Tab-separated table of C-alpha atoms in Angstrom:
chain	number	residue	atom	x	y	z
A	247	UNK	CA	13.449	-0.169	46.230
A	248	UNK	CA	14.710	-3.598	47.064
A	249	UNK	CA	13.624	-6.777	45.324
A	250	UNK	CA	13.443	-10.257	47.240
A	251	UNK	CA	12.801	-12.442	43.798
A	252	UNK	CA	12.219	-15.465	46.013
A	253	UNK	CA	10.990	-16.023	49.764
A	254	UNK	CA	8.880	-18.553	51.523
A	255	UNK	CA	6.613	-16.056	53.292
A	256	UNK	CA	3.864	-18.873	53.125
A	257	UNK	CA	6.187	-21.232	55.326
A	258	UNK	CA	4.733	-22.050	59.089
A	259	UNK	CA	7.631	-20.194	60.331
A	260	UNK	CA	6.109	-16.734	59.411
A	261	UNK	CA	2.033	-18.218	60.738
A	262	UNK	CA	3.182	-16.358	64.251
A	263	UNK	CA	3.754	-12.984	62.846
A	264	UNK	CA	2.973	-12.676	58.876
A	265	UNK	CA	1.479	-9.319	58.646
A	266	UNK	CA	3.893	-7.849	61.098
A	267	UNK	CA	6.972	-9.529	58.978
A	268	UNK	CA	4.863	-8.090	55.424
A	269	UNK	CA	4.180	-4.616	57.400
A	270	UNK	CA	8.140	-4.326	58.573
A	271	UNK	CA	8.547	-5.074	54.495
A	272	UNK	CA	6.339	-1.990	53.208
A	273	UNK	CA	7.522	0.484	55.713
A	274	UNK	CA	10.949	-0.373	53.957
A	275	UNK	CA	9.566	-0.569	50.366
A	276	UNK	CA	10.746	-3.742	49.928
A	277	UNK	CA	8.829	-6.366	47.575
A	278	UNK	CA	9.151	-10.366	47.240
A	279	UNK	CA	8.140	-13.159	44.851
A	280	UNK	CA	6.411	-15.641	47.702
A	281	UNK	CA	7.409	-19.057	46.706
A	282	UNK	CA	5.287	-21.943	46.784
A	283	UNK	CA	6.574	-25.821	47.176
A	284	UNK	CA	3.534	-27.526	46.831
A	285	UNK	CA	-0.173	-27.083	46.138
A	286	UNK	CA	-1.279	-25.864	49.714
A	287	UNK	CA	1.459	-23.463	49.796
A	288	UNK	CA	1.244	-22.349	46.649
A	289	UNK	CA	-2.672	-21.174	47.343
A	290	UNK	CA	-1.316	-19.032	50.312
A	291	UNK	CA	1.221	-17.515	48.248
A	292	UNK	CA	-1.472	-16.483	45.857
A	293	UNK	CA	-3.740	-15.480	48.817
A	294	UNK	CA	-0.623	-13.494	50.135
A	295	UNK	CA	-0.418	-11.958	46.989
A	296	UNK	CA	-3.689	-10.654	46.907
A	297	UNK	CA	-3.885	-9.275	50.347
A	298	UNK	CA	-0.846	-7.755	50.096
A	299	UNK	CA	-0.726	-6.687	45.590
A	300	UNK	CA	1.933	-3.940	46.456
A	301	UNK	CA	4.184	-6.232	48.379
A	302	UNK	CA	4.475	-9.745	46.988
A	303	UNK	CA	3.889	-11.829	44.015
A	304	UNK	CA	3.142	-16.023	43.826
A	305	UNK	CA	5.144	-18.464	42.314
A	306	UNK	CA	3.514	-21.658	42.531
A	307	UNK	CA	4.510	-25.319	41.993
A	308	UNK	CA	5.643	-28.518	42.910
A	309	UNK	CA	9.109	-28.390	44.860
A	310	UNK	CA	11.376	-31.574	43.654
A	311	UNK	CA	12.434	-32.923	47.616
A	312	UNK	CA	8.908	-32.865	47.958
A	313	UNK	CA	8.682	-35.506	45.524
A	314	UNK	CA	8.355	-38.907	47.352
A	315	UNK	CA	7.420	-42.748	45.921
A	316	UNK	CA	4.562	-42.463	47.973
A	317	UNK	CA	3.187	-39.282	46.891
A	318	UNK	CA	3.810	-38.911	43.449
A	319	UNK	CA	0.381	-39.586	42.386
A	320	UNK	CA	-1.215	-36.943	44.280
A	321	UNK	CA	1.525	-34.378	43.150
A	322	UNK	CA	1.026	-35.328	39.481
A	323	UNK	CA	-2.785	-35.179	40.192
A	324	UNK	CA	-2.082	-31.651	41.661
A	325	UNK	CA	-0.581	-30.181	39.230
A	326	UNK	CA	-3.288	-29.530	37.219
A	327	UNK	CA	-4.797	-27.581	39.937
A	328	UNK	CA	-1.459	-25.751	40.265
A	329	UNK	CA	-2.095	-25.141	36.274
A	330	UNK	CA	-5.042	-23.676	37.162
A	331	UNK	CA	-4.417	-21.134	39.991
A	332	UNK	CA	-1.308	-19.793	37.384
A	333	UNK	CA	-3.720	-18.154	35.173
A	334	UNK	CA	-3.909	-15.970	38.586
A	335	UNK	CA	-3.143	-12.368	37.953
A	336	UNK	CA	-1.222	-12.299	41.054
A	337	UNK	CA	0.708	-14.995	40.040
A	338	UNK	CA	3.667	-14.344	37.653
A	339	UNK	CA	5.883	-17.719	38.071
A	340	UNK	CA	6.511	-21.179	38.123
A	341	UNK	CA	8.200	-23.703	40.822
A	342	UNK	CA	10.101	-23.743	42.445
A	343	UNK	CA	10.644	-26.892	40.636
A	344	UNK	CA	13.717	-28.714	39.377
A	345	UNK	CA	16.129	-31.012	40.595
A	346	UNK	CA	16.846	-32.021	44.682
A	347	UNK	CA	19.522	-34.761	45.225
A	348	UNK	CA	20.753	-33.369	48.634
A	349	UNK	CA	18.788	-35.150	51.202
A	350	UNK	CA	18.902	-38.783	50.293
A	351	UNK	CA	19.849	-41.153	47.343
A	352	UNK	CA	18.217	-40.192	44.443
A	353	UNK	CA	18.515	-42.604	41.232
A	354	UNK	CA	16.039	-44.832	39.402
A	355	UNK	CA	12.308	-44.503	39.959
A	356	UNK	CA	12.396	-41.972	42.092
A	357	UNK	CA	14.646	-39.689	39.289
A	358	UNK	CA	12.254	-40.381	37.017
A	359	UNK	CA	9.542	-38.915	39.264
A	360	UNK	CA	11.476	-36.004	39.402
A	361	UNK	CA	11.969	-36.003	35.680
A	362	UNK	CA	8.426	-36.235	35.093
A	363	UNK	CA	7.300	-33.502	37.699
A	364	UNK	CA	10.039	-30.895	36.284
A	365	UNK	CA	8.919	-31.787	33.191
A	366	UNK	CA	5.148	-31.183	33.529
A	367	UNK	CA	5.904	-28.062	35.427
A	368	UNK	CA	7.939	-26.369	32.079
A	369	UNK	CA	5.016	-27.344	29.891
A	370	UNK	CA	2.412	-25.957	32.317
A	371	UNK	CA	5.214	-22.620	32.111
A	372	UNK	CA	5.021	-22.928	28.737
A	373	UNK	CA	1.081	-22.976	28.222
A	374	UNK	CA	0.381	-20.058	30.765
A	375	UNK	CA	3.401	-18.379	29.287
A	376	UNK	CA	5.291	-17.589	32.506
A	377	UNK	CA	8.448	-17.567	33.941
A	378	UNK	CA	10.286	-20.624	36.215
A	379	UNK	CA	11.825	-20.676	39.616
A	380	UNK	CA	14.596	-23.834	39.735
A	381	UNK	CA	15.570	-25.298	42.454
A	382	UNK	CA	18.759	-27.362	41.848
A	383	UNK	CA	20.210	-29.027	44.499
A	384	UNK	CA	23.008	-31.491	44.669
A	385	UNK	CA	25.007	-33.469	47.287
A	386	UNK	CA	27.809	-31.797	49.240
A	387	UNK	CA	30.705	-31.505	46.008
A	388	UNK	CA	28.543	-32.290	43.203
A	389	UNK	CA	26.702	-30.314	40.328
A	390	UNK	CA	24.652	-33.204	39.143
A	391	UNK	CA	21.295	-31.810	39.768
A	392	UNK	CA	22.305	-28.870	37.274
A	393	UNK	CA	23.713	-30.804	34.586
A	394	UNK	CA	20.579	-32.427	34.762
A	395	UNK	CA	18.265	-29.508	34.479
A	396	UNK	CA	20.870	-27.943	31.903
A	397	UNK	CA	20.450	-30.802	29.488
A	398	UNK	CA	16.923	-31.205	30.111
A	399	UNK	CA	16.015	-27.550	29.161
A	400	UNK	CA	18.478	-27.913	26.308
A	401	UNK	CA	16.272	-29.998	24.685
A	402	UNK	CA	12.739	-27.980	24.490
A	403	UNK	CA	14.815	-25.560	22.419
A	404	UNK	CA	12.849	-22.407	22.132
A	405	UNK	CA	9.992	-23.553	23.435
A	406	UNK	CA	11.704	-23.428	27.262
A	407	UNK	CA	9.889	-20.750	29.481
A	408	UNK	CA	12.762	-18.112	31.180
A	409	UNK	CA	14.114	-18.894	34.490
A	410	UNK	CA	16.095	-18.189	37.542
A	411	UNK	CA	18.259	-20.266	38.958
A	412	UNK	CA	17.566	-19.911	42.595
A	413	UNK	CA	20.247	-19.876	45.349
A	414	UNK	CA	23.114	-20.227	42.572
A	415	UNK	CA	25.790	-22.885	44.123
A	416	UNK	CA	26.673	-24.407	40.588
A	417	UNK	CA	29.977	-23.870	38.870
A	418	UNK	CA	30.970	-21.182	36.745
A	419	UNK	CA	30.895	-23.354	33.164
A	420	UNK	CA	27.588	-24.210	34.338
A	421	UNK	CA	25.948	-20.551	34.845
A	422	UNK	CA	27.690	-20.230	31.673
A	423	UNK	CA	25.320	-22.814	29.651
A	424	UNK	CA	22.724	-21.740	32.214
A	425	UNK	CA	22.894	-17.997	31.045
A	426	UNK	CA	23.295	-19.239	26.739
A	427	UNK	CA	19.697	-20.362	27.996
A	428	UNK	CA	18.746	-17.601	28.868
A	429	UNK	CA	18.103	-18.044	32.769
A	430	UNK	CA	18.975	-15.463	35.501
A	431	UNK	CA	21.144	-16.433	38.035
A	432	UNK	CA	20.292	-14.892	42.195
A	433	UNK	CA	22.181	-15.160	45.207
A	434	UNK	CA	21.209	-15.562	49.100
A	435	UNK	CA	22.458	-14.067	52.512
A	436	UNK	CA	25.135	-16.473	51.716
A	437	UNK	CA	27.267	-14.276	49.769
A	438	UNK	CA	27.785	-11.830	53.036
A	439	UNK	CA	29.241	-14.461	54.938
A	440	UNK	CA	31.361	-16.478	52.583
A	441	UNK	CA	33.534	-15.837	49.827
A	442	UNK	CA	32.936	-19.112	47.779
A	443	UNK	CA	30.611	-17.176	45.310
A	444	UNK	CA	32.643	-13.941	44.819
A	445	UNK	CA	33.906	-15.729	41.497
A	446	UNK	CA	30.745	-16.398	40.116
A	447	UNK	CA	29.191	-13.255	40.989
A	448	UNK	CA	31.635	-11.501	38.804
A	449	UNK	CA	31.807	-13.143	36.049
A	450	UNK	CA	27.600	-13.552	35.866
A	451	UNK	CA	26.785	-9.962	33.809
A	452	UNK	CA	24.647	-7.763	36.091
A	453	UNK	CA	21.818	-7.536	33.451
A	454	UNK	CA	21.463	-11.396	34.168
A	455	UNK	CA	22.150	-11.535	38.369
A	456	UNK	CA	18.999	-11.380	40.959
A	457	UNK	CA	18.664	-10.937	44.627
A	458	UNK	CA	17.228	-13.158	46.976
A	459	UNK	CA	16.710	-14.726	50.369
A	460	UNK	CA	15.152	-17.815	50.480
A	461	UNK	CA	13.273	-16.745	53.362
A	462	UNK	CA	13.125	-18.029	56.319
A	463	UNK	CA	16.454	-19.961	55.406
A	464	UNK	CA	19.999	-18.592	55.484
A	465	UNK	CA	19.731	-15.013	56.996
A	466	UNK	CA	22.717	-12.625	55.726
A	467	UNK	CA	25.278	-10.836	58.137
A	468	UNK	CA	24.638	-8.977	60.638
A	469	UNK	CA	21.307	-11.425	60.841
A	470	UNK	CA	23.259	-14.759	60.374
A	471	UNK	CA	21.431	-17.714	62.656
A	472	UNK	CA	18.313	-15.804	63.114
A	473	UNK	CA	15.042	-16.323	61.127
A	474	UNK	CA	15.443	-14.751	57.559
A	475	UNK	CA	12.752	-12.372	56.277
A	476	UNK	CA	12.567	-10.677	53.016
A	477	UNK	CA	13.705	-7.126	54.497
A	478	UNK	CA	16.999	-8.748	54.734
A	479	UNK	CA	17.399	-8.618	50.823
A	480	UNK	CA	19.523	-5.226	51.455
A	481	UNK	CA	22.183	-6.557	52.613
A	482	UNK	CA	22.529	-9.061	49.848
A	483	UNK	CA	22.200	-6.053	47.348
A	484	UNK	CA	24.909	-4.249	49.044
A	485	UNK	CA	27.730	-7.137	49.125
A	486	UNK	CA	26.724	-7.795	45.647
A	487	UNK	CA	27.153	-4.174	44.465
A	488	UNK	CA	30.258	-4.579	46.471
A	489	UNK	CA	32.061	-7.053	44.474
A	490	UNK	CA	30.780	-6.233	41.125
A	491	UNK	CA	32.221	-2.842	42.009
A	492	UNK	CA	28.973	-0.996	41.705
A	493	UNK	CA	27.368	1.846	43.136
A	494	UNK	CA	24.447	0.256	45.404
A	495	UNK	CA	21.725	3.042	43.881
A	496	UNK	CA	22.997	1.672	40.193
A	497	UNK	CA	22.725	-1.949	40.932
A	498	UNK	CA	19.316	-1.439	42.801
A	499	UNK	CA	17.913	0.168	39.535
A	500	UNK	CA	19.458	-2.939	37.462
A	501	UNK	CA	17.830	-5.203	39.694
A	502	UNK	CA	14.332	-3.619	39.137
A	503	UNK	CA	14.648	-3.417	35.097
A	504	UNK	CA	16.272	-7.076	35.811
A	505	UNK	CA	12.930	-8.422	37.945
A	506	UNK	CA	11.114	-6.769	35.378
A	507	UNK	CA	12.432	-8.272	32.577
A	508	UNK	CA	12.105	-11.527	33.841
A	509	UNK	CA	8.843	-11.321	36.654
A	510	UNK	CA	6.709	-8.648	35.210
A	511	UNK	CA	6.333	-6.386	37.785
């Protein structure tokens, strides 16, 4: 059994061929969390979810580069419709949500919109008691976006929902505060085809590490520069196992107590 913890299988790049991509998945016995980055995506991941119980679960929420001057109204006024499809069954998660300072300038009002929108998300976490997907993004050589979050989650004390940190590119003193919180930390495809998260990988315990794709983004090796899809998730497992010097049956049954633990399922 392989675990994708987060994909966008609700993404227009999988409207062409969804239940062929999902059918491909349960031939293989592979499952994935299907991530949602705003309110319409979010209902298709729950609608996925449905259709498909023994393949996927929905995380749903409000995705931080999302966040614009000009929308921010309707994304606040959303979220209390995302609130409301989380008391789905199907639906074990929150986010992604966080932090995105990779794509332009982000400071003054529009920080504060993302304050606010992380923000609401982890008390909507808190009040349907389930777990958070963060995105944390930041420029090309910076770790701001994850100082942020870290301090920001510091401060609800207990009262912080569990998360993963999705797509791990902080530093290693960072997934250190990140793990005293209690958050899990997953990898991509990335890891098969460079060695700039070997570090990391080891020193994050493997009760606390995830697996991932970030479908239909950053396919692994021997896929790299094609569309990603969840199946992919293998070959993340078996670099992983790889450098934490583990036995790819062992890790695999780690990874489903781990996705357990923290997803429910």
């Amino acid at each position: 059994m392989y675990i994708d913890t987060h994909s966008h299988l609700n993404l227009t790049q999988f409207d062409g061929d969804r239940d062929e991509v999902i059918f491909r998945m349960r031939e293989s016995g592979i499952r994935t969390n299907t991530v949602g980055v705003d309110l319409e995506t979010s209902q298709l991941a729950i609608e996925i979810s449905k259709k498909y119980p023994e393949t996927s679960r929905a995380i749903v929420g409000i995705h931080p580069a999302y966040i614009t001057v000009e929308n921010f109204q309707t994304l606040q006024n959303s979220l209390t419709n995302i609130e409301h499809i989380a008391s789905e069954p199907m639906c074990v998660g929150i986010g992604e949500c966080g932090y995105d300072f990779f794509r332009e300038e982000v400071s003054g009002e529009l920080l504060r919109m993302q304050d606010e929108i992380f923000q609401r998300q982890i008390d909507i976490a808190s009040r349907v008691n389930k777990s958070m997907m963060l995105h944390l993004r930041s420029k090309k050589g910076s770790y701001e976006a994850y100082d942020r979050a870290i301090d920001v989650l510091t401060g609800y004390g207990d009262t912080r929902p569990i998360c993963q940190a999705h797509f791990y590119a902080g530093t290693i003193d960072q997934a250190k505060k990140l793990l005293e919180l209690g958050c899990y930390i997953s990898f991509t495809g990335v890891v098969t085809f460079s060695r700039d998260y070997d570090e990391i990988i080891r020193y994050v315990p493997v009760e606390r590490i995830l697996c991932e794709t970030d479908s239909p983004y950053v396919a692994p090796v021997p896929y790299r520069g094609a569309r990603c899809e969840p199946g992919y998730v293998q070959y993340v497992y078996t670099k992983i196992a790889e450098i934490k010097e583990s036995d790819v049956a062992g890790f695999q049954s780690q990874m489903e107590g781990n996705v357990q633990s923290l997803w429910g399922w």
